[in-house]
PDB file of C-alpha atoms in Angstrom:
ATOM      1  CA  LEU A   1      11.095 -33.559 -12.612  1.00 38.00           C
ATOM      2  CA  SER A   2      13.210 -34.758  -9.878  1.00 52.00           C
ATOM      3  CA  CYS A   3      16.071 -31.885 -10.598  1.00 55.00           C
ATOM      4  CA  LEU A   4      13.355 -29.386 -10.320  1.00 41.00           C
ATOM      5  CA  GLN A   5      12.184 -30.605  -7.142  1.00 49.00           C
ATOM      6  CA  ARG A   6      15.675 -30.734  -5.854  1.00 52.00           C
ATOM      7  CA  LEU A   7      15.788 -26.977  -6.819  1.00 49.00           C
ATOM      8  CA  GLN A   8      12.422 -26.723  -4.684  1.00 55.00           C
ATOM      9  CA  VAL A   9      10.433 -25.440  -7.668  1.00 53.00           C
ATOM     10  CA  ALA A  10       7.036 -26.522  -7.268  1.00 54.00           C
ATOM     11  CA  THR A  11       5.944 -29.323  -9.695  1.00 54.00           C
ATOM     12  CA  GLU A  12       2.233 -29.732  -8.325  1.00 67.00           C
ATOM     13  CA  LEU A  13      -0.637 -27.852  -7.230  1.00 72.00           C
ATOM     14  CA  ASN A  14      -1.024 -27.887  -3.449  1.00 75.00           C
ATOM     15  CA  GLY A  15      -2.264 -25.228  -0.476  1.00 75.00           C
ATOM     16  CA  PRO A  16       1.070 -23.737   0.198  1.00 77.00           C
ATOM     17  CA  GLY A  17       2.003 -23.260  -3.700  1.00 79.00           C
ATOM     18  CA  LEU A  18      -1.189 -21.577  -4.492  1.00 82.00           C
ATOM     19  CA  ARG A  19      -1.074 -19.581  -1.429  1.00 80.00           C
ATOM     20  CA  LYS A  20       2.281 -18.073  -2.774  1.00 83.00           C
ATOM     21  CA  CYS A  21       0.961 -17.620  -6.079  1.00 87.00           C
ATOM     22  CA  LEU A  22      -1.983 -15.459  -4.509  1.00 89.00           C
ATOM     23  CA  ARG A  23       0.852 -13.376  -2.368  1.00 88.00           C
ATOM     24  CA  VAL A  24       3.168 -13.154  -5.191  1.00 89.00           C
ATOM     25  CA  LEU A  25       0.776 -11.545  -7.451  1.00 92.00           C
ATOM     26  CA  GLN A  26      -0.795  -9.182  -4.853  1.00 90.00           C
ATOM     27  CA  LEU A  27       2.896  -8.094  -4.277  1.00 91.00           C
ATOM     28  CA  ARG A  28       3.162  -7.326  -8.075  1.00 91.00           C
ATOM     29  CA  ARG A  29      -0.248  -6.013  -8.362  1.00 90.00           C
ATOM     30  CA  CYS A  30      -1.796  -7.956 -10.935  1.00 92.00           C
ATOM     31  CA  HIS A  31      -5.158  -6.718 -12.201  1.00 94.00           C
ATOM     32  CA  ASP A  32      -6.257  -9.701 -13.949  1.00 95.00           C
ATOM     33  CA  ILE A  33      -9.312 -11.198 -12.041  1.00 96.00           C
ATOM     34  CA  SER A  34      -9.546 -14.304 -13.932  1.00 96.00           C
ATOM     35  CA  VAL A  35      -5.888 -15.505 -13.038  1.00 95.00           C
ATOM     36  CA  PHE A  36      -7.220 -15.043  -9.286  1.00 95.00           C
ATOM     37  CA  ALA A  37     -10.292 -16.632 -10.093  1.00 96.00           C
ATOM     38  CA  ASP A  38      -8.592 -19.465 -11.705  1.00 94.00           C
ATOM     39  CA  LEU A  39      -6.555 -20.005  -8.441  1.00 92.00           C
ATOM     40  CA  TYR A  40      -9.374 -19.719  -6.195  1.00 93.00           C
ATOM     41  CA  ALA A  41     -11.121 -22.602  -8.292  1.00 94.00           C
ATOM     42  CA  ALA A  42      -7.755 -24.606  -7.891  1.00 91.00           C
ATOM     43  CA  LEU A  43      -7.882 -24.139  -3.894  1.00 91.00           C
ATOM     44  CA  GLN A  44     -11.511 -25.094  -3.872  1.00 92.00           C
ATOM     45  CA  ALA A  45     -10.239 -28.636  -5.903  1.00 91.00           C
ATOM     46  CA  LEU A  46      -7.969 -29.560  -3.519  1.00 88.00           C
ATOM     47  CA  PRO A  47      -8.594 -32.445  -1.152  1.00 85.00           C
ATOM     48  CA  LYS A  48     -10.768 -31.305   1.774  1.00 78.00           C
ATOM     49  CA  ALA A  49      -7.788 -32.461   4.239  1.00 72.00           C
ATOM     50  CA  GLU A  50      -5.466 -30.212   2.604  1.00 71.00           C
ATOM     51  CA  GLN A  51      -8.189 -27.362   2.321  1.00 67.00           C
ATOM     52  CA  SER A  52      -8.633 -27.485   6.102  1.00 61.00           C
ATOM     53  CA  SER A  53      -4.757 -27.548   6.875  1.00 52.00           C
ATOM     54  CA  THR A  54      -3.440 -24.423   8.724  1.00 48.00           C
ATOM     55  CA  ASN A  55      -0.956 -24.315   5.806  1.00 47.00           C
ATOM     56  CA  SER A  56      -3.514 -24.409   2.967  1.00 44.00           C
ATOM     57  CA  TRP A  57      -5.545 -21.260   3.477  1.00 43.00           C
ATOM     58  CA  GLY A  58      -5.466 -19.091   0.444  1.00 45.00           C
ATOM     59  CA  ALA A  59      -3.851 -16.098   0.222  1.00 40.00           C
ATOM     60  CA  SER A  60      -3.260 -16.177   3.994  1.00 42.00           C
ATOM     61  CA  GLU A  61      -2.584 -18.490   6.882  1.00 52.00           C
ATOM     62  CA  ASN A  62      -5.266 -16.486   8.780  1.00 64.00           C
ATOM     63  CA  PRO A  63      -8.745 -16.243   6.831  1.00 62.00           C
ATOM     64  CA  ALA A  64      -9.712 -13.374   8.835  1.00 66.00           C
ATOM     65  CA  GLN A  65      -6.986 -11.617   6.861  1.00 78.00           C
ATOM     66  CA  PHE A  66      -7.754 -12.964   3.436  1.00 87.00           C
ATOM     67  CA  GLN A  67      -8.028 -10.531   0.730  1.00 92.00           C
ATOM     68  CA  VAL A  68     -10.158 -10.697  -2.852  1.00 95.00           C
ATOM     69  CA  PHE A  69      -9.005  -9.110  -5.946  1.00 95.00           C
ATOM     70  CA  LEU A  70     -11.811  -6.584  -6.856  1.00 94.00           C
ATOM     71  CA  PRO A  71     -11.520  -4.797 -10.216  1.00 92.00           C
ATOM     72  CA  PRO A  72     -10.044  -2.622 -11.107  1.00 91.00           C
ATOM     73  CA  SER A  73      -6.860  -2.682  -8.802  1.00 90.00           C
ATOM     74  CA  ASN A  74      -8.437  -3.156  -5.237  1.00 91.00           C
ATOM     75  CA  PHE A  75      -7.617  -5.601  -2.722  1.00 93.00           C
ATOM     76  CA  GLU A  76     -10.426  -6.103  -0.254  1.00 93.00           C
ATOM     77  CA  ILE A  77     -10.843  -8.063   3.335  1.00 94.00           C
ATOM     78  CA  ALA A  78     -12.892 -10.878   2.454  1.00 94.00           C
ATOM     79  CA  GLN A  79     -14.789 -10.729   5.621  1.00 92.00           C
ATOM     80  CA  LYS A  80     -16.204  -7.098   4.662  1.00 94.00           C
ATOM     81  CA  CYS A  81     -17.508  -8.727   1.011  1.00 96.00           C
ATOM     82  CA  LEU A  82     -21.020 -10.280   0.428  1.00 98.00           C
ATOM     83  CA  TRP A  83     -21.438 -12.528  -2.707  1.00 98.00           C
ATOM     84  CA  THR A  84     -24.909 -10.692  -3.514  1.00 98.00           C
ATOM     85  CA  ASP A  85     -26.621  -7.503  -2.401  1.00 97.00           C
ATOM     86  CA  ASP A  86     -29.710  -8.709  -4.066  1.00 96.00           C
ATOM     87  CA  GLY A  87     -30.562  -5.565  -5.783  1.00 95.00           C
ATOM     88  CA  ARG A  88     -29.633  -3.314  -2.531  1.00 96.00           C
ATOM     89  CA  SER A  89     -26.648  -1.562  -3.418  1.00 96.00           C
ATOM     90  CA  CYS A  90     -27.328   1.485  -1.241  1.00 96.00           C
ATOM     91  CA  LEU A  91     -28.087  -0.651   1.323  1.00 97.00           C
ATOM     92  CA  ARG A  92     -24.939  -2.737   1.254  1.00 97.00           C
ATOM     93  CA  TRP A  93     -22.873   0.293   0.474  1.00 96.00           C
ATOM     94  CA  LEU A  94     -23.795   2.197   4.006  1.00 96.00           C
ATOM     95  CA  CYS A  95     -23.322  -1.201   5.534  1.00 96.00           C
ATOM     96  CA  GLY A  96     -19.527  -0.798   4.460  1.00 95.00           C
ATOM     97  CA  TYR A  97     -19.266  -4.150   2.495  1.00 96.00           C
ATOM     98  CA  HIS A  98     -18.496  -4.941  -1.136  1.00 96.00           C
ATOM     99  CA  VAL A  99     -20.099  -7.069  -3.555  1.00 97.00           C
ATOM    100  CA  LEU A 100     -18.548  -9.981  -5.668  1.00 97.00           C
ATOM    101  CA  LEU A 101     -21.082 -11.388  -7.768  1.00 97.00           C
ATOM    102  CA  PRO A 102     -20.861  -8.747 -10.556  1.00 96.00           C
ATOM    103  CA  GLU A 103     -17.276  -9.477 -11.029  1.00 96.00           C
ATOM    104  CA  TYR A 104     -16.988 -13.350 -10.081  1.00 97.00           C
ATOM    105  CA  GLY A 105     -20.142 -14.874 -10.916  1.00 97.00           C
ATOM    106  CA  ARG A 106     -19.110 -15.947 -14.225  1.00 97.00           C
ATOM    107  CA  PHE A 107     -16.267 -18.230 -12.942  1.00 97.00           C
ATOM    108  CA  GLY A 108     -18.318 -20.893 -12.025  1.00 95.00           C
ATOM    109  CA  SER A 109     -19.428 -22.459  -8.787  1.00 96.00           C
ATOM    110  CA  ALA A 110     -15.652 -23.880  -7.804  1.00 96.00           C
ATOM    111  CA  CYS A 111     -14.579 -20.181  -7.609  1.00 96.00           C
ATOM    112  CA  ARG A 112     -17.849 -18.888  -5.586  1.00 97.00           C
ATOM    113  CA  SER A 113     -17.752 -22.312  -3.110  1.00 95.00           C
ATOM    114  CA  TRP A 114     -13.909 -20.784  -2.316  1.00 93.00           C
ATOM    115  CA  LEU A 115     -14.617 -17.666  -1.820  1.00 95.00           C
ATOM    116  CA  LEU A 116     -18.276 -18.736   0.079  1.00 95.00           C
ATOM    117  CA  GLY A 117     -15.911 -21.081   2.209  1.00 91.00           C
ATOM    118  CA  PRO A 118     -14.986 -21.172   5.867  1.00 88.00           C
ATOM    119  CA  HIS A 119     -11.486 -20.657   4.655  1.00 86.00           C
ATOM    120  CA  VAL A 120     -12.020 -17.025   3.146  1.00 90.00           C
ATOM    121  CA  GLY A 121     -15.137 -16.093   5.126  1.00 89.00           C
ATOM    122  CA  VAL A 122     -16.972 -13.907   2.388  1.00 95.00           C
ATOM    123  CA  ARG A 123     -20.723 -14.155   3.310  1.00 96.00           C
ATOM    124  CA  GLN A 124     -23.586 -14.638   1.121  1.00 97.00           C
ATOM    125  CA  ASP A 125     -25.953 -11.839   1.296  1.00 98.00           C
ATOM    126  CA  LEU A 126     -27.238  -9.292   3.762  1.00 98.00           C
ATOM    127  CA  ASN A 127     -29.174 -11.834   5.531  1.00 96.00           C
ATOM    128  CA  SER A 128     -25.569 -12.689   6.897  1.00 96.00           C
ATOM    129  CA  LEU A 129     -24.966  -9.327   8.472  1.00 96.00           C
ATOM    130  CA  GLU A 130     -25.352  -8.140  12.450  1.00 96.00           C
ATOM    131  CA  ALA A 131     -27.528  -5.780  13.944  1.00 96.00           C
ATOM    132  CA  SER A 132     -24.577  -3.229  14.038  1.00 96.00           C
ATOM    133  CA  ASP A 133     -24.142  -3.457  10.389  1.00 97.00           C
ATOM    134  CA  PHE A 134     -27.942  -2.079   9.514  1.00 97.00           C
ATOM    135  CA  LEU A 135     -27.581   0.378  12.657  1.00 97.00           C
ATOM    136  CA  LYS A 136     -24.339   1.460  11.024  1.00 96.00           C
ATOM    137  CA  ALA A 137     -25.839   1.561   7.796  1.00 97.00           C
ATOM    138  CA  LEU A 138     -29.132   4.059   9.286  1.00 96.00           C
ATOM    139  CA  ARG A 139     -26.238   6.425  10.973  1.00 96.00           C
ATOM    140  CA  SER A 140     -24.517   6.766   7.318  1.00 95.00           C
ATOM    141  CA  LEU A 141     -28.018   6.981   5.573  1.00 95.00           C
ATOM    142  CA  VAL A 142     -28.367  10.238   7.764  1.00 89.00           C
ATOM    143  CA  GLU A 143     -25.165  11.460   7.428  1.00 92.00           C
ATOM    144  CA  GLN A 144     -25.452  11.114   3.589  1.00 93.00           C
ATOM    145  CA  ALA A 145     -28.580  12.210   2.982  1.00 91.00           C
ATOM    146  CA  ASP A 146     -27.492  15.540   4.327  1.00 89.00           C
ATOM    147  CA  ILE A 147     -24.725  15.569   1.805  1.00 91.00           C
ATOM    148  CA  ALA A 148     -26.476  14.646  -1.089  1.00 91.00           C
ATOM    149  CA  SER A 149     -29.325  17.227  -0.474  1.00 87.00           C
ATOM    150  CA  ARG A 150     -26.734  19.812  -0.536  1.00 88.00           C
ATOM    151  CA  MET A 151     -25.115  18.493  -3.714  1.00 89.00           C
ATOM    152  CA  GLU A 152     -25.995  20.860  -6.447  1.00 88.00           C
ATOM    153  CA  GLU A 153     -24.885  18.140  -9.410  1.00 90.00           C
ATOM    154  CA  ARG A 154     -26.780  15.362  -8.311  1.00 88.00           C
ATOM    155  CA  GLN A 155     -25.276  12.980 -10.908  1.00 90.00           C
ATOM    156  CA  LYS A 156     -21.934  12.804  -8.770  1.00 91.00           C
ATOM    157  CA  ARG A 157     -21.146   9.683  -6.762  1.00 91.00           C
ATOM    158  CA  LEU A 158     -21.139  10.351  -2.814  1.00 91.00           C
ATOM    159  CA  ARG A 159     -18.011   8.663  -1.710  1.00 82.00           C
ATOM    160  CA  GLY A 160     -16.132   5.358  -2.419  1.00 74.00           C
ATOM    161  CA  ARG A 161     -15.683   3.671  -5.831  1.00 73.00           C
ATOM    162  CA  ASP A 162     -19.031   1.982  -5.777  1.00 85.00           C
ATOM    163  CA  SER A 163     -21.041   4.377  -4.119  1.00 92.00           C
ATOM    164  CA  PRO A 164     -24.436   5.201  -5.777  1.00 95.00           C
ATOM    165  CA  SER A 165     -25.206   8.747  -7.374  1.00 94.00           C
ATOM    166  CA  ALA A 166     -27.071  11.480  -4.877  1.00 93.00           C
ATOM    167  CA  ALA A 167     -30.051  11.645  -7.557  1.00 93.00           C
ATOM    168  CA  VAL A 168     -30.252   7.835  -7.111  1.00 95.00           C
ATOM    169  CA  PHE A 169     -29.299   7.706  -3.089  1.00 95.00           C
ATOM    170  CA  LEU A 170     -31.924  10.600  -2.325  1.00 93.00           C
ATOM    171  CA  GLU A 171     -34.656   8.604  -4.681  1.00 93.00           C
ATOM    172  CA  GLU A 172     -33.985   5.263  -2.897  1.00 94.00           C
ATOM    173  CA  LEU A 173     -33.733   6.686   0.742  1.00 94.00           C
ATOM    174  CA  GLN A 174     -36.939   5.862   1.957  1.00 91.00           C
ATOM    175  CA  SER A 175     -36.845   2.147   0.400  1.00 92.00           C
ATOM    176  CA  THR A 176     -33.334   1.734   1.659  1.00 96.00           C
ATOM    177  CA  ALA A 177     -34.039   3.015   5.057  1.00 94.00           C
ATOM    178  CA  VAL A 178     -37.449   0.412   5.306  1.00 92.00           C
ATOM    179  CA  HIS A 179     -35.098  -2.309   4.340  1.00 95.00           C
ATOM    180  CA  ALA A 180     -32.393  -1.422   7.046  1.00 96.00           C
ATOM    181  CA  TYR A 181     -35.714  -1.377   9.506  1.00 94.00           C
ATOM    182  CA  LYS A 182     -36.535  -5.246   8.016  1.00 93.00           C
ATOM    183  CA  TYR A 183     -33.342  -6.593   8.501  1.00 96.00           C
ATOM    184  CA  LEU A 184     -32.625  -5.160  11.674  1.00 95.00           C
ATOM    185  CA  ALA A 185     -36.057  -7.004  12.863  1.00 94.00           C
ATOM    186  CA  LYS A 186     -34.887 -10.286  11.473  1.00 94.00           C
ATOM    187  CA  CYS A 187     -31.676  -9.595  13.720  1.00 96.00           C
ATOM    188  CA  CYS A 188     -33.829  -9.408  16.597  1.00 95.00           C
ATOM    189  CA  VAL A 189     -35.751 -12.501  16.325  1.00 93.00           C
ATOM    190  CA  VAL A 190     -32.700 -14.659  15.451  1.00 91.00           C
ATOM    191  CA  GLU A 191     -32.636 -18.399  17.107  1.00 87.00           C
ATOM    192  CA  SER A 192     -29.479 -17.493  19.440  1.00 92.00           C
ATOM    193  CA  GLU A 193     -30.628 -16.140  22.845  1.00 93.00           C
ATOM    194  CA  GLU A 194     -27.552 -14.472  23.348  1.00 93.00           C
ATOM    195  CA  GLU A 195     -27.469 -12.628  19.846  1.00 93.00           C
ATOM    196  CA  ARG A 196     -31.309 -11.999  19.842  1.00 94.00           C
ATOM    197  CA  SER A 197     -30.796  -9.988  23.399  1.00 95.00           C
ATOM    198  CA  ARG A 198     -27.762  -8.419  21.680  1.00 95.00           C
ATOM    199  CA  ALA A 199     -29.532  -7.109  18.979  1.00 96.00           C
ATOM    200  CA  ASN A 200     -32.648  -6.038  20.864  1.00 96.00           C
ATOM    201  CA  SER A 201     -30.700  -4.051  23.573  1.00 96.00           C
ATOM    202  CA  ALA A 202     -28.438  -2.377  20.951  1.00 96.00           C
ATOM    203  CA  THR A 203     -31.544  -1.589  18.305  1.00 96.00           C
ATOM    204  CA  ALA A 204     -33.909   0.047  21.506  1.00 95.00           C
ATOM    205  CA  LEU A 205     -30.931   2.054  22.908  1.00 96.00           C
ATOM    206  CA  ALA A 206     -29.914   3.369  19.219  1.00 96.00           C
ATOM    207  CA  PHE A 207     -33.429   4.581  18.110  1.00 95.00           C
ATOM    208  CA  GLN A 208     -34.060   5.808  21.757  1.00 94.00           C
ATOM    209  CA  HIS A 209     -31.062   8.290  21.705  1.00 94.00           C
ATOM    210  CA  GLU A 210     -30.700   8.647  17.725  1.00 95.00           C
ATOM    211  CA  ALA A 211     -32.865  10.029  14.923  1.00 94.00           C
ATOM    212  CA  LEU A 212     -32.844   6.835  12.765  1.00 94.00           C
ATOM    213  CA  ILE A 213     -36.490   6.908  11.745  1.00 93.00           C
ATOM    214  CA  VAL A 214     -36.226   8.520   8.369  1.00 91.00           C
ATOM    215  CA  LEU A 215     -39.120   9.916   6.342  1.00 90.00           C
ATOM    216  CA  THR A 216     -39.107  11.296   2.817  1.00 88.00           C
ATOM    217  CA  ASP A 217     -41.740  13.396   0.850  1.00 85.00           C
ATOM    218  CA  LYS A 218     -41.549  15.314  -2.622  1.00 83.00           C
ATOM    219  CA  ASP A 219     -42.224  18.259  -0.896  1.00 83.00           C
ATOM    220  CA  TRP A 220     -39.524  18.417   1.541  1.00 83.00           C
ATOM    221  CA  PRO A 221     -36.238  19.842   0.656  1.00 81.00           C
ATOM    222  CA  LYS A 222     -34.600  17.245   3.209  1.00 82.00           C
ATOM    223  CA  PRO A 223     -35.509  13.997   4.837  1.00 86.00           C
ATOM    224  CA  LYS A 224     -37.238  14.406   8.121  1.00 89.00           C
ATOM    225  CA  ARG A 225     -35.638  12.185  11.080  1.00 91.00           C
ATOM    226  CA  LEU A 226     -37.284  10.982  14.428  1.00 92.00           C
ATOM    227  CA  LYS A 227     -36.533   9.372  17.609  1.00 93.00           C
ATOM    228  CA  THR A 228     -38.933   6.919  18.945  1.00 92.00           C
ATOM    229  CA  HIS A 229     -40.670   9.123  21.370  1.00 92.00           C
ATOM    230  CA  GLU A 230     -41.124  11.517  18.343  1.00 92.00           C
ATOM    231  CA  ALA A 231     -42.693   9.027  15.866  1.00 92.00           C
ATOM    232  CA  PHE A 232     -46.410   7.730  15.940  1.00 91.00           C
ATOM    233  CA  TRP A 233     -48.156   5.005  13.789  1.00 89.00           C
ATOM    234  CA  ASP A 234     -51.314   6.431  12.906  1.00 90.00           C
ATOM    235  CA  VAL A 235     -53.678   9.728  13.161  1.00 88.00           C
ATOM    236  CA  HIS A 236     -57.067   9.886  14.315  1.00 88.00           C
ATOM    237  CA  PRO A 237     -59.714  10.157  11.240  1.00 87.00           C
ATOM    238  CA  ASP A 238     -60.513  13.615  12.065  1.00 87.00           C
ATOM    239  CA  LEU A 239     -56.644  14.493  11.563  1.00 85.00           C
ATOM    240  CA  ALA A 240     -56.412  12.394   8.495  1.00 84.00           C
ATOM    241  CA  SER A 241     -56.036  15.641   6.081  1.00 85.00           C
ATOM    242  CA  SER A 242     -53.886  17.488   8.670  1.00 86.00           C
ATOM    243  CA  LYS A 243     -49.924  17.734   8.399  1.00 84.00           C
ATOM    244  CA  ALA A 244     -49.683  15.205  11.151  1.00 86.00           C
ATOM    245  CA  ALA A 245     -50.988  12.777   8.979  1.00 86.00           C
ATOM    246  CA  LYS A 246     -48.156  12.928   6.471  1.00 82.00           C
ATOM    247  CA  LEU A 247     -45.502  12.011   9.398  1.00 86.00           C
ATOM    248  CA  ALA A 248     -47.755   9.180  10.430  1.00 88.00           C
ATOM    249  CA  LEU A 249     -45.926   5.813   9.686  1.00 87.00           C
ATOM    250  CA  LYS A 250     -48.700   3.435   8.799  1.00 83.00           C
ATOM    251  CA  GLY A 251     -49.060   5.611   5.601  1.00 74.00           C
ATOM    252  CA  ARG A 252     -45.572   6.225   4.683  1.00 70.00           C
ATOM    253  CA  LEU A 253     -44.469   2.295   3.934  1.00 69.00           C
ATOM    254  CA  PRO A 254     -45.729  -0.178   1.428  1.00 64.00           C
ATOM    255  CA  PRO A 255     -48.898  -2.524   2.536  1.00 63.00           C
ATOM    256  CA  ASP A 256     -46.362  -5.393   2.647  1.00 63.00           C
ATOM    257  CA  ASP A 257     -43.819  -3.877   5.016  1.00 58.00           C
ATOM    258  CA  LEU A 258     -46.580  -2.935   7.509  1.00 54.00           C
ATOM    259  CA  ASP A 259     -45.426  -6.533   9.733  1.00 55.00           C
TER     260      ASP A 259
END
């Protein structure tokens, strides 16, 4: 053992050694997820003092650059990953994030704790995102809706390795937009006054100048998009059977989403 140590061969698990293993595996394009999961769990098992050392930060000494392996052969920036999207894969995809639970959920709590911990920065779920992420998602939703509406083969995927098919995207379009609005509403009432002010200002400005209110109907060839000054909540009872009634927001949202 002493001979190996004199040759500078690692003889025990520590932060720098595990970090070097991750770096080598990535450079050599290792595509075995179980190997990466074992290393993430080993990093989590280190003493807290060593975990917090600037020399023990996983694959990179800068946590913002930590890359997580995603099968079959990708390495993604950890801060662009969520642990779970709670089944809202279309919205998560539009926000530009990847989900880890389907791949890493089977490897236990130690692996999960390391990935979600402060030295990696994977986010828990969509609730951890900011207003800017959901505004980006709504802009992308409008763009992708136009693309999906023009596709003749609706079973084809839109864009990216985990993108939905055109058929699924169009089917979930209205519910995806509604969920984006609900998450935006949460961003606008956070406790931090600075974050709340920033979210409210960005959201108000975006909806005033961009057509981000999305409405769908089986009788329409493509979704309708409205700015805030073009939208209305309800119509007078005398207009209940008119075309205008189909554009009223109140009648197009599920009852539990009216708040």
